[in-house]
Structures are given as structure tokens and as C-alpha cells.
Tab-separated table of C-alpha atoms in Angstrom:
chain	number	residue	atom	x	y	z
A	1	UNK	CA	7.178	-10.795	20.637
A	2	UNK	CA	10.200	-13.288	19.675
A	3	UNK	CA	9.277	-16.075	17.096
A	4	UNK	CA	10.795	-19.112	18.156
A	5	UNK	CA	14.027	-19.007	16.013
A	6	UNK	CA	14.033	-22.829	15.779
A	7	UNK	CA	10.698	-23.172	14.345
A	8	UNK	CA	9.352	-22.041	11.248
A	9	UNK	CA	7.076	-18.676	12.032
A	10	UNK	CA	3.055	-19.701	10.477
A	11	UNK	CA	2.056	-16.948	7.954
A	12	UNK	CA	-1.226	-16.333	6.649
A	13	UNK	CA	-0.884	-14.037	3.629
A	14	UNK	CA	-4.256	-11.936	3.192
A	15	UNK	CA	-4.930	-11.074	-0.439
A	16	UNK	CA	-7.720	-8.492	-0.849
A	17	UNK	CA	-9.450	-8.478	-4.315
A	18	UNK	CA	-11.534	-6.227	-6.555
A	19	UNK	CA	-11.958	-6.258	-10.281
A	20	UNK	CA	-8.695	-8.097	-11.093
A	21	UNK	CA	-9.545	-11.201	-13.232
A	22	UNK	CA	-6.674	-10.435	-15.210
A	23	UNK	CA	-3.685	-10.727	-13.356
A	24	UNK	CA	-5.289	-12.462	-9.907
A	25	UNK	CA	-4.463	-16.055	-11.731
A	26	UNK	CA	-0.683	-15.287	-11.234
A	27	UNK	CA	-1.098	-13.523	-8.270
A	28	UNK	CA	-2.264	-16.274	-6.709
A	29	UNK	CA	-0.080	-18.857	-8.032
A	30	UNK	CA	2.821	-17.207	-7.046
A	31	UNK	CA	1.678	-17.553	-3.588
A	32	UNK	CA	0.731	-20.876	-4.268
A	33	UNK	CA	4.768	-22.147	-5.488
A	34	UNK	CA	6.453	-20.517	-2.168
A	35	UNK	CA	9.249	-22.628	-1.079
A	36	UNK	CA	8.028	-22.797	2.485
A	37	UNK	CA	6.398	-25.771	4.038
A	38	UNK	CA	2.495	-25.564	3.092
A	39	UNK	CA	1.446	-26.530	6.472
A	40	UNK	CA	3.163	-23.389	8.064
A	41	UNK	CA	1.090	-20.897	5.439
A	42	UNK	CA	-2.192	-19.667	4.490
A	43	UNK	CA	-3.866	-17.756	1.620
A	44	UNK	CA	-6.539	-15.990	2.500
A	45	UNK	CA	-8.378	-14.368	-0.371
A	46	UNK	CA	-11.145	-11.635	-0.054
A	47	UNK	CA	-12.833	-10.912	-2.999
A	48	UNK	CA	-14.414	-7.232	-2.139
A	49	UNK	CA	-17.233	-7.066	-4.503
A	50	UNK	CA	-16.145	-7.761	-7.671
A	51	UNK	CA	-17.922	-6.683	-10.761
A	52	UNK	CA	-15.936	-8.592	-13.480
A	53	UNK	CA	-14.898	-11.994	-12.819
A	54	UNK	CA	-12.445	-11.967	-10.211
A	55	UNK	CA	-14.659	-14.251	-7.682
A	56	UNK	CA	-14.693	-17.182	-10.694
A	57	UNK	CA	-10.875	-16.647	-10.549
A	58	UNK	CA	-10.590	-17.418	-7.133
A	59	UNK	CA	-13.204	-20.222	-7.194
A	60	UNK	CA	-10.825	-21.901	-8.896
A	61	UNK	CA	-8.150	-22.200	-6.561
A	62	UNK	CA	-10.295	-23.860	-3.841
A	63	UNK	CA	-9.082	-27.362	-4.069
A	64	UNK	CA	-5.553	-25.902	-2.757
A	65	UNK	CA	-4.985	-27.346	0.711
A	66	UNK	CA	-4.085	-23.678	2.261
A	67	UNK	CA	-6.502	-21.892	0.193
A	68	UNK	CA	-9.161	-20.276	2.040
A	69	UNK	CA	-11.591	-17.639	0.004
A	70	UNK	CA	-14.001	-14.914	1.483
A	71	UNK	CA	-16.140	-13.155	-0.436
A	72	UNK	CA	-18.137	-9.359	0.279
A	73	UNK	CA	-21.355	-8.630	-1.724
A	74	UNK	CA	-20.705	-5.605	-2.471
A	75	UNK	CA	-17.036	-3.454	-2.526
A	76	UNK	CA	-16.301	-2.386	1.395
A	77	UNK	CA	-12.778	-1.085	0.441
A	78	UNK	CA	-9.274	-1.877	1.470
A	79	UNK	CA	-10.164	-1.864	4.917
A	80	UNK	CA	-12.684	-4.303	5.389
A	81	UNK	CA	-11.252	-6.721	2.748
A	82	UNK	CA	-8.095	-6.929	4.805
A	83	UNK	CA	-9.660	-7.310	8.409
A	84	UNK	CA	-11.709	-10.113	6.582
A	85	UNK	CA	-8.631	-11.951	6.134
A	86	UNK	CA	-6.920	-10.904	9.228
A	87	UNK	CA	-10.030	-12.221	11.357
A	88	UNK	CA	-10.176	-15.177	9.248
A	89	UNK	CA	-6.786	-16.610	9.618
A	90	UNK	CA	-4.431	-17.691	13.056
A	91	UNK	CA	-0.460	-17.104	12.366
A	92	UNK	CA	1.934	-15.287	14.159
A	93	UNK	CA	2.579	-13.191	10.814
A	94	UNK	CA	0.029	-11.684	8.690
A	95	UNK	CA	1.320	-10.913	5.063
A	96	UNK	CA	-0.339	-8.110	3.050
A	97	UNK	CA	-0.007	-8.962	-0.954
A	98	UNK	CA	-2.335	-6.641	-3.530
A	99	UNK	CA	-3.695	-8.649	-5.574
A	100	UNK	CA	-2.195	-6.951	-9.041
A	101	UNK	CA	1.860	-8.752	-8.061
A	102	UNK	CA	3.314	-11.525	-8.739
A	103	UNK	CA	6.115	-12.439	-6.351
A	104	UNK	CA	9.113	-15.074	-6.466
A	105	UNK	CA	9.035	-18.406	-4.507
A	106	UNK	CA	11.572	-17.413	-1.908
A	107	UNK	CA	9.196	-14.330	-0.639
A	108	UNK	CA	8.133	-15.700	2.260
A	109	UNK	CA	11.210	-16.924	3.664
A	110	UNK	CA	12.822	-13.807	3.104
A	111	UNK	CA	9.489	-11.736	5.054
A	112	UNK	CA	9.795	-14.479	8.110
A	113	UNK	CA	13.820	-13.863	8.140
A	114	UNK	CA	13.509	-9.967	8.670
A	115	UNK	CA	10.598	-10.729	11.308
A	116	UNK	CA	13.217	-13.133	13.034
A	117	UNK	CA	14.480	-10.261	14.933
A	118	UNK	CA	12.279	-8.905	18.276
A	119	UNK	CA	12.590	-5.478	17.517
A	120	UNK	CA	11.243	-5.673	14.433
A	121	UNK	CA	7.671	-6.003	13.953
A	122	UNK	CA	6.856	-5.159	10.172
A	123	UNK	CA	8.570	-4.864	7.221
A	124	UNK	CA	7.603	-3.612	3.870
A	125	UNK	CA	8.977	-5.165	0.323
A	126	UNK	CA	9.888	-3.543	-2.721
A	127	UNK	CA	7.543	-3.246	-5.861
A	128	UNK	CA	9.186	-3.017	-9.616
A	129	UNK	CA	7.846	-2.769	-13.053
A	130	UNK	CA	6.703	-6.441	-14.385
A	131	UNK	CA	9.501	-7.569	-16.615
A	132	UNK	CA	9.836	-6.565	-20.409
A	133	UNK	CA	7.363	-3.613	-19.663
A	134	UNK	CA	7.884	-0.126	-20.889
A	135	UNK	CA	7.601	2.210	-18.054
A	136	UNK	CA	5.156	5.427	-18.917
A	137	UNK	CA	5.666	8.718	-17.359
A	138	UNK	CA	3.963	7.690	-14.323
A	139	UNK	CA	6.350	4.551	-14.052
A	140	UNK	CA	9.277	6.188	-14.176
A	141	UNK	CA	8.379	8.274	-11.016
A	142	UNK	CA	6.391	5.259	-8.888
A	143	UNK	CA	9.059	2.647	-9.378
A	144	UNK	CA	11.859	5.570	-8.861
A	145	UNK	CA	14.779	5.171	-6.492
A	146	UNK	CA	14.222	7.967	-4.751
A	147	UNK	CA	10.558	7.930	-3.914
A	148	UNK	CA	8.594	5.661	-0.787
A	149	UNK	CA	10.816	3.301	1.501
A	150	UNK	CA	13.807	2.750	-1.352
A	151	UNK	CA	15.208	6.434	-0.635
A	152	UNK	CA	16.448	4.969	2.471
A	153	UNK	CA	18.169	1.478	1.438
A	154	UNK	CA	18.270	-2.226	2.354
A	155	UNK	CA	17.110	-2.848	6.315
A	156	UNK	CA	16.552	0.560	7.141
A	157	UNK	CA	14.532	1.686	10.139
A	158	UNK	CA	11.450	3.760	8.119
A	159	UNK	CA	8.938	5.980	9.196
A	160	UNK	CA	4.983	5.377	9.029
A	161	UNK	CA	4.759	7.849	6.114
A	162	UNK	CA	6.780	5.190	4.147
A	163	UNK	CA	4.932	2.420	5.338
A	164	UNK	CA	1.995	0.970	3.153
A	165	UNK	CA	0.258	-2.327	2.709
A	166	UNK	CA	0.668	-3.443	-0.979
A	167	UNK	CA	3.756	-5.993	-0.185
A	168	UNK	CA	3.796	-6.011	3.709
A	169	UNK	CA	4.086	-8.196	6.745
A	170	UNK	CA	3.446	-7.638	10.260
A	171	UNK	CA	3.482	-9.538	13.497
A	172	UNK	CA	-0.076	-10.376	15.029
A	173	UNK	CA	0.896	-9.481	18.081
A	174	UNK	CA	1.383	-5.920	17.176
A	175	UNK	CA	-2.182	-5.846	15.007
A	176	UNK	CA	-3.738	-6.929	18.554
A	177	UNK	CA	-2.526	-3.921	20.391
A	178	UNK	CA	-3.047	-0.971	17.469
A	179	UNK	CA	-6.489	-2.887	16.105
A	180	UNK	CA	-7.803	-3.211	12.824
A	181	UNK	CA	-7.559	-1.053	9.636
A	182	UNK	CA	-9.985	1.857	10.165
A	183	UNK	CA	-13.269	0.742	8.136
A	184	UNK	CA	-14.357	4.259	7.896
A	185	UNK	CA	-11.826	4.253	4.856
A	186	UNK	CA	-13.764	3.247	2.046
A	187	UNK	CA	-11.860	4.462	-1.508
A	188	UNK	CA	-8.583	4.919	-1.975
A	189	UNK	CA	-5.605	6.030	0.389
A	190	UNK	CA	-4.655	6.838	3.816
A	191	UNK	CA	-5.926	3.068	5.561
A	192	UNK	CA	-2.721	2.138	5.813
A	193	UNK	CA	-1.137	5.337	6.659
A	194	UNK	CA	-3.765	5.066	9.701
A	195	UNK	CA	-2.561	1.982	10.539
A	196	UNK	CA	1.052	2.514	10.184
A	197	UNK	CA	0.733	5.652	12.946
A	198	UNK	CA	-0.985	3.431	14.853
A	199	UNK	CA	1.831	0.764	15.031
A	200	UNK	CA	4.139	3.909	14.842
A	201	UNK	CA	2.994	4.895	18.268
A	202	UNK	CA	3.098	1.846	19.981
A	203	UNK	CA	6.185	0.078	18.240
A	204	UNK	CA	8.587	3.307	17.527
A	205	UNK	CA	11.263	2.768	15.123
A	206	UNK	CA	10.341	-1.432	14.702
A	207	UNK	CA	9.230	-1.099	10.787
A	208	UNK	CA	11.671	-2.109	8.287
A	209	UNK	CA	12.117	-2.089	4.264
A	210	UNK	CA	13.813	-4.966	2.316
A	211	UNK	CA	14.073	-4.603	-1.462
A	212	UNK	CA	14.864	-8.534	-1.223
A	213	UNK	CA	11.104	-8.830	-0.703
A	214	UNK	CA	9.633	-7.726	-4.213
A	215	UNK	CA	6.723	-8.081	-6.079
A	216	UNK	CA	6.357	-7.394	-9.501
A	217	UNK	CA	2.960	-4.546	-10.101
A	218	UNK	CA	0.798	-5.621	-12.887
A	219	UNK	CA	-0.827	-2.453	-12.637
A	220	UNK	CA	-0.954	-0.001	-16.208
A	221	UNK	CA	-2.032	3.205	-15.128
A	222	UNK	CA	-1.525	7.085	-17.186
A	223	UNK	CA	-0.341	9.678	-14.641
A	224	UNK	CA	-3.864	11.370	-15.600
A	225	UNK	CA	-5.478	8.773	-13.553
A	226	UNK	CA	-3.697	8.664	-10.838
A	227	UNK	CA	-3.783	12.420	-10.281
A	228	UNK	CA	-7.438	11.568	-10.288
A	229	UNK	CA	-7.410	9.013	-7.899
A	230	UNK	CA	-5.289	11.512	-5.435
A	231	UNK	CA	-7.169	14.207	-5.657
A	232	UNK	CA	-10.536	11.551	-4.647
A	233	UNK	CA	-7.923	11.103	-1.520
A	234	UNK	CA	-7.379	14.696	-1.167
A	235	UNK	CA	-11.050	15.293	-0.902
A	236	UNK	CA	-11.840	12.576	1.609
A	237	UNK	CA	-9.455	10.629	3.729
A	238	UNK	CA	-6.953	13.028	3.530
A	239	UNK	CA	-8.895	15.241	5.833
A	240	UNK	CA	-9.792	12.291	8.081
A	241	UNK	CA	-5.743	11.909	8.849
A	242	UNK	CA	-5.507	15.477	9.184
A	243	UNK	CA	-8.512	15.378	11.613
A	244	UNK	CA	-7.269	12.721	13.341
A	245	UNK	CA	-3.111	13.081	13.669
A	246	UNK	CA	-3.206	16.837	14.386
A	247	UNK	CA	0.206	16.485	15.387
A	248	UNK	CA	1.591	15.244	12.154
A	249	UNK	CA	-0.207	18.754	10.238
A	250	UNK	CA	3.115	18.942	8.203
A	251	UNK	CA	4.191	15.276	7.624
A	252	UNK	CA	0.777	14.787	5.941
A	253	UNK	CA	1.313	17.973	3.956
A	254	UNK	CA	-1.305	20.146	6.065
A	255	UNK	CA	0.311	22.984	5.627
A	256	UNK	CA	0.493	23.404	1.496
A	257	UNK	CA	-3.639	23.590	1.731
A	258	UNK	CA	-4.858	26.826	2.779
A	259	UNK	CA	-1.601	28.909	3.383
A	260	UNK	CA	0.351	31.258	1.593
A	261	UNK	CA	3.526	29.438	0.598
A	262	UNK	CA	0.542	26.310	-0.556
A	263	UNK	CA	-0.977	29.172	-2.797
A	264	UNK	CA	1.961	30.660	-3.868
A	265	UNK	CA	3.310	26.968	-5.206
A	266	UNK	CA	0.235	24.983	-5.813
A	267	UNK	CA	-1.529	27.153	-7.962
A	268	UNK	CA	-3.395	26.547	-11.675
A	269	UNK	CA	-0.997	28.591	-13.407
A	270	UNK	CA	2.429	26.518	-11.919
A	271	UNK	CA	0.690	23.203	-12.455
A	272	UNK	CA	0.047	24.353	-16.436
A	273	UNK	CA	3.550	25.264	-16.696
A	274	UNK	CA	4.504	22.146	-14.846
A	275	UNK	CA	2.421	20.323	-17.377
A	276	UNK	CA	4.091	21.884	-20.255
A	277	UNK	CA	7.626	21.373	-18.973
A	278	UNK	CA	6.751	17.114	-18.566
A	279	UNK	CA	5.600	16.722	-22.162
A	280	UNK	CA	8.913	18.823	-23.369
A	281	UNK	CA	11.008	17.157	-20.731
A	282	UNK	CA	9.801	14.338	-18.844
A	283	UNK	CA	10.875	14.672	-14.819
A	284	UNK	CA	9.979	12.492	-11.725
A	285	UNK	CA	10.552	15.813	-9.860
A	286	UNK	CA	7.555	17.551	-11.677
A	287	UNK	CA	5.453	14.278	-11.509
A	288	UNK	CA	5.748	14.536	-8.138
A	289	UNK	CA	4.672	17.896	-7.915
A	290	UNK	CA	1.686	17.027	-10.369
A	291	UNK	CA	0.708	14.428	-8.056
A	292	UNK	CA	0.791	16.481	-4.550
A	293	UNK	CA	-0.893	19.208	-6.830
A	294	UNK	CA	-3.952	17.173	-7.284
A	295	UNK	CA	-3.845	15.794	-3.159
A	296	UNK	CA	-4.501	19.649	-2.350
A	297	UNK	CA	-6.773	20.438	-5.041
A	298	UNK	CA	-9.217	17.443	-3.893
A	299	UNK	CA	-8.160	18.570	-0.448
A	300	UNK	CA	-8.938	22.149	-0.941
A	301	UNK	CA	-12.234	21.824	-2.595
A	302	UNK	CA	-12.904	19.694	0.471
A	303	UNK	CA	-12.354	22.606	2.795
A	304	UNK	CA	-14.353	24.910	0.462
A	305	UNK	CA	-17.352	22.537	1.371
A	306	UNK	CA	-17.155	22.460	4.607
């Protein structure tokens, strides 16, 4: 659908929320200082069960004209918090910010330019280190130019794999024909890799990246935990996708669990030595391998239980 080029486009950006009272302040503020007109946008915060004080956080920003909060009891996951905002809000572009970035004031602008064009109906920004920070082992590999959407460079035409919903905007008129996120996702991963197949199929070769669009991560983690947090993916909504998009077995590395060439390479013994080799000599290409290790491990024991 073409936005009317003369007229601003009306964004409502949908920030979902859970245990981040430390960064959500600037989060939100950055949103707040956009240089685009305040009756065109929206913030829609969901706070998605909260156990520190996020939800006081948020409180606080509800004098803000376009402010608009939601709050869930208890934590629904990614899923739900998003539909929450997508349900709650009207534009012709819906914005997808985590709540852990801080963005610059000509964000917007720069998401509504790149949805200017018709065949274009989503677009995913760039995320970098915050300023000043030191990257860690795990840094050096997530913010690297070769991994996600970057490998591919300014405006490209990207695949779903690529296409996730940390710094992301799509048109509403697309959402209305694939449907909501999936609620049956509940922790972490694979929601928006549902939902970009879902566009994929209907809207072939209409997502885009921009590094223009960026958003700074506030988000410290040790490669430790994220292996953890992939292998929790592995074990759960891994298999959904696999369940689901038989026909993408290999894109959504199917065929590394329970064959020979998987055994041969993802084994106990290779990850150790893998291990060794990163302490020695740090290497995004062995992260990376550390990382898919602990996918099929989750996703193997998975299988085991079935």
C-alpha cells in the first residue's frame, strides 16, 4: 500500500517491556525527542510483567501527550506484549523498538523515508554497542559486520532469516494480511522469525535493512548466557519453526540436529576445543559456532524427549 508521499505517514512505535528499570528511562526519552511532528506518532508501551520496577518507570511518562502505557500481570512474552501494542494503536506504520536502545532524534524520519517506497513494506535498523563501552567476547561477534542484516549493506533486499523485531518497522497493511505474532511463543526466539516467514510469503523480497536506522543496545550480557538462552530456544521454539516451515529444514539449521555431518561437527569434544581456542585466541567465527552449538544441544535434548 502507497503512503501518501505528500503527507507525513502516522507511526505508532510499540515498546514491549520486562525487567528494564535501568535503561527504559532513556529508552523512552529517546522516543520522546524525535524530530517528527507529535501529532503524527505514538508510544505505546507494554510493560509484560515486570518484577523490578519497570511499570513505575513508565508511570512516569504518562503526562506525555502521545504516551499511551499497557500493562500485563504477569510476563506473556514477546508475543503478546507486541500484539498489545499493535491492537492498541491506529497508524499506517507500526515501529518495533526493545526496550534496552536508545535511538537518535532523526529515527523516525529515516524508518518513514525507506517505507516511502510501495514495494517496500518493512525495514529493519542497525543495532551498535552504546558509546564508550568495551565490547566482551560476545560483543565483538553480535555487533560484527558480518553477522544478521549488515553482511548485506545499506538498502539491501534481505531475507526473513535476517529479519527480527528489536529495531523494526512495518506497514499495517501487511500485519493485517500475515496476522499477529504467534502467542504460542512464550521465552525467547523464533516470534519474529515466525512472523518474518509469514510476511516473507505474502510480500517476497519487500523487507529492507538501513544501518541509518540505529539504536544503541544497552544490553551487558557474557557469551555464557547467551549460549544459555539459545539452547532454551533450541529446546522449544526451535522445534515449533521446524514443525511448522518444513520447507525451510536447512535455513533453520534442521539438518545439523540428528545427522551425521551435525554429529560429526557439533559434538562435546569440538565445542571443548572450540572453547579452548576462544580464551587463547578470541574469534567471532568460533563464537558463532559456540552459539549454534548450544541451538542443537537444547534442540537435541528436545528430540531425545520426545
Amino acid at each position: 500500500s502507497r503512503l501518501g508521499m505528500n503527507e507525513l505517514a502516522t507511526v505508532a512505535v510499540v515498546v514491549p517491556c520486562n525487567n528494564v528499570a535501568h535503561i527504559v528511562d532513556q529508552c523512552i526519552e529517546s522516543l520522546v525527542q524525535q524530530d517528527y511532528p507529535q501529532d503524527k506518532f505514538s508510544i505505546v508501551a507494554v510493560n509484560d510483567g515486570s518484577t523490578d520496577n519497570t511499570k513505575e518507570h513508565l508511570e512516569h511518562f504518562k503526562t506525555h501527550q502521545n504516551f499511551y502505557f499497557f500493562n500485563h500481570d504477569k510476563n506473556k512474552g514477546l508475543s503478546a506484549a507486541r500484539n498489545t501494542g499493535i491492537e492498541n494503536s491506529k497508524s499506517e506504520i507500526v515501529c518495533f523498538l526493545d526496550s534496552d536502545m536508545v535511538i537518535r532524534p532523526d529515527w523516525l524520519q529515516l524508518i518513514v523515508v525507506e517505507l516511502m517506497a510501495e514495494e517496500v513494506i518493512g525495514v529493519i535498523g542497525n543495532t551498535t554497542l552504546p558509546k564508550g563501552e568495551k565490547p566482551n567476547l560476545l560483543d565483538h561477534y553480535f555487533y560484527s559486520a558480518q553477522r544478521g542484516a549488515r553482511q548485506f549493506g545499506e538498502n539491501s533486499a534481505i531475507g526473513w532469516r535476517w529479519f527480527l523485531f528489536n529495531n523494526t518497522a512495518v506497514k499495517r497493511s501487511a500485519i493485517k494480511k500475515t496476522g499477529l505474532f504467534d502467542e504460542k511463543f512464550t521465552s525467547y526466539g523464533g516470534e519474529d522469525t515466525d512472523m518474518a516467514i509469514r510476511l516473507w510469503h505474502k510480500f517476497p523480497d519487500a523487507l529492507r535493512f538501513s544501518s541509518k536506522i540505529n539504536a544503541e543496545h544497552h544490553h551487558k550480557r557474557s557469551l555464557n548466557q547467551f549460549c544459555k538462552q539459545m539452547e532454551t530456544f533450541g529446546q522449544t521454539n526451535l522445534l515449533l519453526l521446524l514443525d511448522r516451515y518444513p520447507e525451510y529444514h536447512q535455513e533453520l539449521a534442521g539438518d545439523w540436529i540428528n545427522t551425521w555431518k551435525g554429529r560429526f561437527l557439533f559434538n562435546a569434544l569440538v565445542s571443548n576445543f572450540f572453547r579452548l581456542i576462544n580464551i587463547i585466541l578470541p574469534n567471532i567465527t568460533v563464537t558463532r559456532y559456540l552459539v549454534i552449538y548450544s541451538v542443537i544441544c537444547g534442540a537435541r535434548e528436545a528430540f531425545y524427549r520426545r
